[in-house]
Short mmCIF file of C-alpha atoms in Angstrom, two decimals:
data_model
loop_
_atom_site.label_atom_id
_atom_site.label_comp_id
_atom_site.label_asym_id
_atom_site.label_seq_id
_atom_site.Cartn_x
_atom_site.Cartn_y
_atom_site.Cartn_z
CA MET A 21 0.00 0.00 0.00
CA THR A 22 2.27 2.74 -1.18
CA THR A 23 -0.16 5.40 -2.29
CA GLU A 24 -2.93 5.40 0.23
CA ASN A 25 -2.85 8.99 1.30
CA SER A 26 -4.08 11.15 -1.52
CA GLU A 27 -7.13 12.46 0.30
CA THR A 28 -5.15 15.32 1.71
CA ARG A 29 -4.04 16.53 -1.68
CA PRO A 30 -5.90 19.36 -3.37
CA SER A 31 -7.97 17.76 -6.05
CA THR A 32 -7.42 18.65 -9.63
CA PRO A 33 -10.42 20.27 -11.29
CA ASN A 34 -11.74 17.04 -12.63
CA LEU A 35 -14.63 14.68 -12.71
CA GLU A 36 -14.31 13.92 -9.02
CA PRO A 37 -15.99 16.93 -7.41
CA LEU A 38 -16.78 15.38 -4.05
CA ARG A 39 -13.60 13.73 -2.90
CA GLN A 40 -10.52 11.94 -4.05
CA LEU A 41 -11.03 8.24 -4.46
CA THR A 42 -8.93 6.08 -2.19
CA ALA A 43 -6.99 3.01 -3.21
CA LYS A 44 -9.78 0.88 -1.76
CA ASP A 45 -12.40 2.75 -3.82
CA ARG A 46 -10.37 2.09 -6.93
CA TYR A 47 -9.91 -1.56 -6.06
CA LEU A 48 -13.66 -1.99 -5.64
CA GLU A 49 -14.37 0.05 -8.76
CA GLY A 50 -12.14 -2.27 -10.76
CA ALA A 51 -13.77 -5.36 -9.31
CA ARG A 52 -17.24 -3.95 -10.00
CA ALA A 53 -16.34 -3.27 -13.61
CA MET A 54 -15.75 -7.01 -14.03
CA LEU A 55 -19.10 -8.16 -12.62
CA PRO A 56 -20.84 -8.36 -16.02
CA PHE A 57 -18.09 -10.67 -17.25
CA LEU A 58 -18.69 -13.20 -14.49
CA VAL A 59 -21.82 -14.41 -16.27
CA SER A 60 -19.71 -15.70 -19.12
CA ILE A 61 -16.51 -16.70 -17.34
CA ILE A 62 -18.08 -18.90 -14.66
CA PRO A 63 -19.56 -21.51 -17.04
CA MET A 64 -16.54 -21.17 -19.32
CA SER A 65 -14.01 -21.83 -16.58
CA LEU A 66 -16.04 -24.73 -15.17
CA ALA A 67 -16.07 -26.28 -18.64
CA GLY A 68 -12.40 -25.36 -19.11
CA GLY A 69 -11.49 -27.08 -15.89
CA ALA A 70 -13.24 -30.26 -16.99
CA LEU A 71 -11.37 -30.19 -20.30
CA GLY A 72 -8.05 -30.69 -18.47
CA PRO A 73 -8.74 -34.23 -17.28
CA ALA A 74 -10.24 -34.94 -20.73
CA SER A 75 -6.78 -34.15 -22.11
CA GLY A 76 -5.09 -36.59 -19.79
CA LEU A 77 -4.04 -34.06 -17.15
CA SER A 78 -4.54 -34.45 -13.43
CA ALA A 79 -6.77 -31.96 -11.62
CA LEU A 80 -3.69 -30.33 -10.10
CA GLU A 81 -1.91 -30.02 -13.45
CA THR A 82 -5.07 -28.58 -14.94
CA LEU A 83 -5.24 -25.90 -12.27
CA GLY A 84 -1.50 -25.23 -12.54
CA LEU A 85 -1.73 -24.66 -16.29
CA ALA A 86 -4.77 -22.42 -15.87
CA MET A 87 -3.04 -20.36 -13.20
CA ALA A 88 0.09 -20.01 -15.31
CA ALA A 89 -1.73 -19.08 -18.50
CA ASN A 90 -4.36 -16.71 -17.04
CA SER A 91 -6.15 -16.76 -20.37
CA GLY A 92 -8.99 -19.00 -21.42
CA THR A 93 -7.67 -19.34 -24.93
CA ALA A 94 -4.08 -20.07 -23.87
CA GLN A 95 -5.36 -22.57 -21.32
CA PHE A 96 -7.48 -24.51 -23.82
CA VAL A 97 -4.69 -24.41 -26.35
CA ALA A 98 -2.24 -25.80 -23.81
CA PHE A 99 -4.64 -28.66 -22.96
CA SER A 100 -5.08 -29.41 -26.62
CA LEU A 101 -1.34 -29.48 -27.25
CA VAL A 102 -0.81 -31.80 -24.30
CA LEU A 103 -3.54 -34.05 -25.68
CA GLN A 104 -1.70 -34.16 -29.01
CA GLY A 105 1.58 -34.89 -27.29
CA ALA A 106 3.20 -31.73 -28.60
CA SER A 107 6.74 -30.84 -27.59
CA LEU A 108 7.58 -28.25 -24.97
CA VAL A 109 8.97 -26.00 -27.71
CA THR A 110 5.66 -26.01 -29.55
CA LEU A 111 3.79 -25.45 -26.30
CA PHE A 112 6.01 -22.48 -25.42
CA LEU A 113 5.93 -20.88 -28.87
CA THR A 114 2.19 -21.28 -29.28
CA THR A 115 1.45 -19.79 -25.87
CA LEU A 116 3.79 -16.94 -26.66
CA VAL A 117 2.10 -16.24 -29.98
CA LEU A 118 -1.31 -16.24 -28.32
CA GLY A 119 -0.07 -13.72 -25.77
CA LEU A 120 1.41 -11.33 -28.29
CA ARG A 121 -1.59 -9.03 -28.24
CA MET A 122 -0.74 -8.47 -24.58
CA LEU A 123 2.43 -6.77 -25.85
CA ILE A 124 0.22 -4.15 -27.39
CA TYR A 125 -1.97 -3.74 -24.32
CA ALA A 126 1.05 -3.39 -22.07
CA THR A 127 2.71 -0.95 -24.44
CA VAL A 128 -0.38 1.24 -24.42
CA LEU A 129 -0.74 1.01 -20.64
CA ARG A 130 2.83 1.60 -19.54
CA GLU A 131 2.68 5.40 -19.64
CA HIS A 132 0.02 5.21 -16.94
CA PHE A 133 2.17 3.15 -14.61
CA GLU A 134 5.48 4.96 -14.70
CA ASP A 135 5.39 5.88 -11.01
CA VAL A 136 4.22 2.47 -9.84
CA PRO A 137 6.80 0.19 -8.14
CA ARG A 138 8.08 -2.70 -10.21
CA GLY A 139 6.57 -5.37 -8.03
CA LEU A 140 3.11 -3.92 -8.44
CA LYS A 141 3.71 -3.43 -12.15
CA ALA A 142 4.49 -7.13 -12.38
CA LEU A 143 1.23 -7.92 -10.58
CA VAL A 144 -0.74 -5.65 -12.89
CA ALA A 145 0.96 -7.28 -15.88
CA PHE A 146 0.30 -10.78 -14.57
CA GLY A 147 -3.40 -10.08 -14.15
CA LEU A 148 -3.83 -8.33 -17.47
CA ILE A 149 -6.57 -9.81 -19.66
CA ASP A 150 -8.63 -8.49 -22.55
CA ALA A 151 -11.67 -7.62 -20.44
CA ILE A 152 -9.67 -5.53 -18.00
CA PHE A 153 -7.78 -3.70 -20.71
CA PHE A 154 -10.93 -2.66 -22.52
CA ALA A 155 -12.75 -1.73 -19.31
CA ALA A 156 -9.86 0.48 -18.20
CA ILE A 157 -8.65 2.05 -21.40
CA ASP A 158 -11.62 4.36 -21.90
CA LYS A 159 -11.45 5.53 -18.30
CA LEU A 160 -7.74 6.18 -18.66
CA ARG A 161 -8.30 8.14 -21.84
CA ASP A 162 -11.11 10.36 -20.55
CA GLY A 163 -9.41 10.96 -17.23
CA THR A 164 -11.95 9.34 -14.90
CA LEU A 165 -9.31 6.83 -13.86
CA ASN A 166 -6.69 9.31 -12.72
CA SER A 167 -5.41 8.03 -9.39
CA HIS A 168 -4.47 4.69 -7.86
CA LYS A 169 -4.68 3.28 -11.34
CA HIS A 170 -2.93 0.08 -10.40
CA TRP A 171 -5.48 -0.58 -7.66
CA TYR A 172 -8.23 -0.46 -10.26
CA PHE A 173 -6.37 -3.08 -12.27
CA LEU A 174 -5.60 -5.20 -9.22
CA GLY A 175 -9.24 -5.10 -8.10
CA ALA A 176 -10.40 -6.21 -11.52
CA SER A 177 -7.79 -8.90 -11.98
CA SER A 178 -8.03 -10.38 -8.49
CA LEU A 179 -11.77 -10.90 -8.92
CA MET A 180 -11.43 -12.37 -12.40
CA TYR A 181 -8.43 -14.53 -11.46
CA GLY A 182 -10.02 -15.74 -8.24
CA VAL A 183 -13.31 -16.69 -9.85
CA TRP A 184 -11.66 -18.27 -12.88
CA MET A 185 -9.29 -20.42 -10.84
CA THR A 186 -11.94 -21.45 -8.32
CA CYS A 187 -14.28 -22.61 -11.07
CA THR A 188 -11.41 -24.25 -12.95
CA ALA A 189 -10.53 -26.23 -9.82
CA ILE A 190 -14.16 -27.32 -9.37
CA GLY A 191 -14.41 -28.29 -13.04
CA ALA A 192 -11.10 -30.15 -12.92
CA VAL A 193 -12.05 -32.16 -9.86
CA LEU A 194 -15.47 -33.03 -11.31
CA GLY A 195 -13.82 -33.88 -14.64
CA SER A 196 -11.26 -36.17 -13.06
CA LEU A 197 -13.95 -38.08 -11.19
CA VAL A 198 -15.19 -39.43 -14.50
CA PRO A 199 -12.77 -42.19 -15.48
CA ASP A 200 -11.25 -42.27 -18.92
CA LEU A 201 -12.96 -39.18 -20.28
CA ARG A 202 -10.89 -39.25 -23.40
CA SER A 203 -11.97 -42.57 -24.79
CA ARG A 204 -15.57 -41.43 -24.47
CA GLY A 205 -15.05 -38.86 -27.18
CA LEU A 206 -14.71 -36.04 -24.73
CA ASP A 207 -11.95 -34.56 -26.82
CA PHE A 208 -14.72 -33.09 -28.97
CA PRO A 209 -15.85 -30.38 -26.53
CA MET A 210 -12.39 -28.87 -26.78
CA ALA A 211 -12.43 -28.90 -30.57
CA ALA A 212 -15.94 -27.42 -30.30
CA MET A 213 -14.60 -24.54 -28.25
CA PHE A 214 -11.92 -23.79 -30.82
CA VAL A 215 -14.33 -23.94 -33.73
CA ALA A 216 -16.71 -21.57 -31.93
CA MET A 217 -13.94 -19.15 -30.97
CA LEU A 218 -12.67 -19.24 -34.54
CA VAL A 219 -16.05 -18.44 -36.04
CA LEU A 220 -16.57 -15.57 -33.61
CA SER A 221 -13.16 -14.06 -34.31
CA VAL A 222 -13.45 -14.24 -38.11
CA THR A 223 -15.10 -10.87 -38.66
CA SER A 224 -13.73 -9.90 -42.06
CA ARG A 225 -12.70 -11.45 -45.35
CA LYS A 226 -9.07 -10.91 -44.50
CA LEU A 227 -9.41 -12.86 -41.27
CA LEU A 228 -11.24 -15.59 -43.17
CA ALA A 229 -8.31 -15.81 -45.59
CA ILE A 230 -5.91 -16.05 -42.66
CA ALA A 231 -7.98 -18.82 -41.06
CA VAL A 232 -8.27 -20.78 -44.33
CA VAL A 233 -4.55 -20.61 -45.07
CA SER A 234 -3.68 -21.55 -41.51
CA GLY A 235 -6.14 -24.44 -41.56
CA ILE A 236 -4.89 -25.82 -44.87
CA THR A 237 -1.27 -25.42 -43.82
CA VAL A 238 -1.75 -27.28 -40.56
CA LEU A 239 -3.27 -30.23 -42.44
CA ALA A 240 -0.49 -30.19 -45.00
CA ALA A 241 2.17 -29.92 -42.31
CA ALA A 242 0.64 -32.60 -40.08
CA THR A 243 3.63 -34.87 -40.54
CA LEU A 244 6.13 -32.39 -39.10
CA PRO A 245 7.57 -33.57 -35.78
CA TYR A 246 6.65 -32.11 -32.38
CA ASN A 247 3.43 -30.63 -33.77
CA LEU A 248 5.52 -27.85 -35.26
CA GLY A 249 2.92 -27.80 -38.03
CA ILE A 250 0.88 -25.54 -35.76
CA VAL A 251 3.68 -23.01 -35.58
CA VAL A 252 4.22 -23.18 -39.34
CA ALA A 253 0.48 -22.73 -39.91
CA VAL A 254 0.37 -19.66 -37.68
CA VAL A 255 3.28 -18.10 -39.54
CA ALA A 256 1.57 -18.84 -42.86
CA GLY A 257 -1.68 -17.34 -41.60
CA VAL A 258 -0.05 -14.17 -40.29
CA ALA A 259 1.93 -13.84 -43.54
CA THR A 260 -1.36 -14.10 -45.43
CA GLY A 261 -2.71 -11.18 -43.43
CA GLY A 262 0.41 -9.14 -44.13
CA LEU A 263 0.23 -9.96 -47.82
CA TRP A 264 -3.44 -9.01 -47.90
CA ASP A 265 -2.58 -5.61 -46.45
CA LEU A 266 0.22 -5.14 -48.96
CA LEU A 267 -2.05 -6.00 -51.87
CA ALA A 268 -4.85 -3.85 -50.52
CA GLY A 269 -2.33 -1.08 -50.57
CA ARG A 270 -3.70 0.93 -47.74
CA ARG A 271 -3.77 0.46 -44.05
CA GLU A 272 -7.20 -0.63 -43.11
CA ALA A 273 -5.79 -3.51 -41.19
CA GLY A 274 -6.63 -3.82 -37.58
CA THR A 275 -10.36 -3.48 -38.12
CA SER A 276 -9.97 -7.12 -37.55
CA SER A 277 -8.32 -7.64 -34.26
CA ALA A 278 -9.50 -7.07 -30.75
CA VAL A 279 -6.77 -4.50 -30.52
CA THR A 280 -8.32 -1.88 -32.72
CA PRO A 281 -10.70 0.11 -30.58
CA MET A 282 -7.93 1.77 -28.67
CA GLU A 283 -5.40 2.44 -31.39
CA GLU A 284 -4.19 5.96 -31.30
CA ASN A 285 -3.60 6.59 -34.98
CA MET B 3 6.55 -34.29 -20.36
CA SER B 4 7.27 -33.05 -16.90
CA ALA B 5 4.26 -31.22 -15.54
CA VAL B 6 6.25 -28.67 -13.59
CA VAL B 7 8.41 -27.71 -16.58
CA MET B 8 5.34 -27.56 -18.77
CA ILE B 9 3.50 -25.25 -16.37
CA ALA B 10 6.57 -23.07 -15.88
CA LEU B 11 7.04 -22.66 -19.65
CA VAL B 12 3.40 -21.76 -20.18
CA GLY B 13 3.63 -19.29 -17.31
CA LEU B 14 6.73 -17.69 -18.77
CA ALA B 15 5.25 -17.48 -22.26
CA ALA B 16 2.10 -15.92 -20.83
CA PHE B 17 3.85 -13.45 -18.55
CA LEU B 18 6.63 -12.09 -20.78
CA PRO B 19 4.42 -10.34 -23.36
CA ARG B 20 2.38 -8.80 -20.56
CA TYR B 21 5.30 -7.56 -18.52
CA LEU B 22 8.19 -6.70 -20.83
CA PRO B 23 6.64 -3.55 -22.32
CA PHE B 24 6.35 -2.13 -18.80
CA VAL B 25 10.06 -2.39 -18.13
CA VAL B 26 12.04 -2.42 -21.38
CA LEU B 27 12.22 -0.23 -24.47
CA GLN B 28 10.24 2.49 -22.75
CA ASP B 29 10.72 4.87 -25.65
CA ARG B 30 9.84 2.48 -28.44
CA LYS B 31 6.40 2.18 -29.93
CA PRO B 32 5.56 -0.81 -32.09
CA SER B 33 4.94 0.09 -35.72
CA ALA B 34 1.41 -0.07 -37.09
CA THR B 35 2.43 -2.99 -39.29
CA ALA B 36 3.74 -4.91 -36.31
CA LYS B 37 0.50 -4.30 -34.44
CA ASP B 38 -1.54 -5.55 -37.38
CA LEU B 39 0.53 -8.69 -37.72
CA LEU B 40 0.31 -9.39 -33.99
CA GLY B 41 -3.45 -9.01 -34.28
CA TYR B 42 -3.61 -11.78 -36.90
CA ALA B 43 -1.92 -14.40 -34.74
CA PRO B 44 -4.89 -15.46 -32.57
CA VAL B 45 -7.13 -16.26 -35.55
CA ALA B 46 -4.30 -18.23 -37.16
CA VAL B 47 -3.72 -20.20 -33.95
CA LEU B 48 -7.42 -20.94 -33.53
CA ALA B 49 -7.68 -22.16 -37.11
CA ALA B 50 -4.60 -24.35 -36.69
CA LEU B 51 -6.19 -25.95 -33.64
CA ALA B 52 -9.80 -26.12 -34.80
CA VAL B 53 -9.27 -27.69 -38.21
CA PRO B 54 -7.28 -30.90 -37.54
CA PRO B 55 -9.60 -32.52 -34.97
CA VAL B 56 -12.59 -31.84 -37.22
CA LEU B 57 -11.10 -33.06 -40.49
CA THR B 58 -8.80 -35.72 -39.06
CA PRO B 59 -10.31 -37.17 -35.88
CA THR B 60 -7.82 -39.99 -36.12
CA GLY B 61 -5.00 -37.48 -36.00
CA ASP B 62 -2.88 -39.23 -38.61
CA GLY B 63 -3.12 -36.33 -41.01
CA ASP B 64 -3.90 -38.21 -44.19
CA ARG B 65 -7.55 -39.13 -43.86
CA LEU B 66 -10.28 -36.58 -44.28
CA THR B 67 -13.51 -37.65 -42.70
CA VAL B 68 -16.15 -36.43 -45.10
CA LEU B 69 -19.12 -36.95 -42.87
CA GLY B 70 -19.10 -38.08 -39.31
CA PRO B 71 -19.88 -36.81 -35.86
CA TYR B 72 -16.84 -34.54 -35.82
CA LEU B 73 -17.56 -32.70 -39.05
CA ALA B 74 -21.30 -32.60 -38.47
CA GLY B 75 -20.81 -31.22 -34.96
CA ALA B 76 -18.41 -28.62 -36.27
CA LEU B 77 -20.82 -27.51 -38.99
CA VAL B 78 -23.54 -27.04 -36.40
CA ILE B 79 -21.14 -24.90 -34.36
CA VAL B 80 -20.28 -22.77 -37.38
CA VAL B 81 -23.95 -22.10 -38.11
CA VAL B 82 -24.98 -21.44 -34.51
CA ALA B 83 -21.93 -19.29 -33.75
CA TYR B 84 -22.41 -17.28 -36.92
CA THR B 85 -26.06 -16.57 -36.19
CA SER B 86 -26.04 -16.30 -32.38
CA ARG B 87 -22.51 -14.90 -31.80
CA HIS B 88 -22.57 -16.88 -28.58
CA LEU B 89 -19.49 -18.92 -27.70
CA LEU B 90 -20.76 -21.43 -25.16
CA LEU B 91 -24.16 -21.85 -26.78
CA SER B 92 -22.65 -22.77 -30.13
CA ALA B 93 -20.00 -25.06 -28.64
CA LEU B 94 -22.69 -26.78 -26.62
CA ALA B 95 -25.04 -27.22 -29.59
CA GLY B 96 -22.29 -28.80 -31.66
CA THR B 97 -21.24 -31.04 -28.79
CA VAL B 98 -24.78 -32.31 -28.30
CA VAL B 99 -25.05 -33.10 -32.01
CA PHE B 100 -21.68 -34.85 -31.84
CA PHE B 101 -22.68 -37.14 -28.99
CA VAL B 102 -26.13 -37.87 -30.42
CA LEU B 103 -24.60 -38.85 -33.76
CA ARG B 104 -21.99 -41.00 -32.07
CA ALA B 105 -24.64 -42.78 -30.07
CA VAL B 106 -26.78 -43.28 -33.17
CA MET B 107 -23.89 -44.50 -35.29
CA GLY B 108 -22.78 -46.74 -32.46
CA SER B 109 -19.11 -45.84 -32.65
#
């Protein structure tokens, strides 16, 4: 608690006419901003927890992977790669690629955290997820989130992380109670999740082209060792997107990705 | 593979992109092109993971299943997801179809 005492400071002429918000206010504000997301993450994380044992993981390994990834997508992808017996290199590279959009979030956010101690920065970074970024970025831009910014982030991420991991643990335990999930065809729910996520993220023709090229490449490269075909397919898909932009000649890229709404240019 | 190593690697791969921009290259901004390319990666990853189990349930990479529970379930997901824009609903619908077909076909 390094910055608890701002109530004594004269307030800047801003949108906070009554009083300065304390760190605790910000923490609760951040947590409250996440409440609408609970409706979707509770069933998702319960299901996600059950997918771990279906991939041949123990309940503890399932929870460990979920806690390490702190991303539904990265978690499901990790399960799927374990199920396929992928190598550690493929697992590492694929998780890294999935997290690359976080590079952009963190780059946009860092100017707001320059005076925050490193340890807290690391905590903010660890808890960073799409929902929190998009909830906070507008408030940072319009100046309503102007003090104790890291407490806002920590409030949001501790609620989301706590709920996600609790439900993942419950799902994993329930999933591991059912013996031999895998041979009952329970690998399909995972594939189902990917197909659904794919359909929902293909929002333009360019993204469709990327998905098609990636999908064809992964089939063609299925014989590569260590499941490296996935990495090759991702590179091919991203290259397709780059080529599309080049051929289109102008920069209308980005309309695609989740990253767009906050771009500065 | 060792579970601890696996979890540690996933944790590292998840944490580095989130944390590095806060502490290194403070004065550098990624180019617009780089941002675009980074934005394409998730769709490419999802496609690379969604396609093989649907078209090659056996996983051997050289047999396309033209019609079976996997492909039929996936088609249902595509339709429901496209119309409803709802992740869990569409995944669930496809999964139900998958298990019903499997039960019917007795496989």
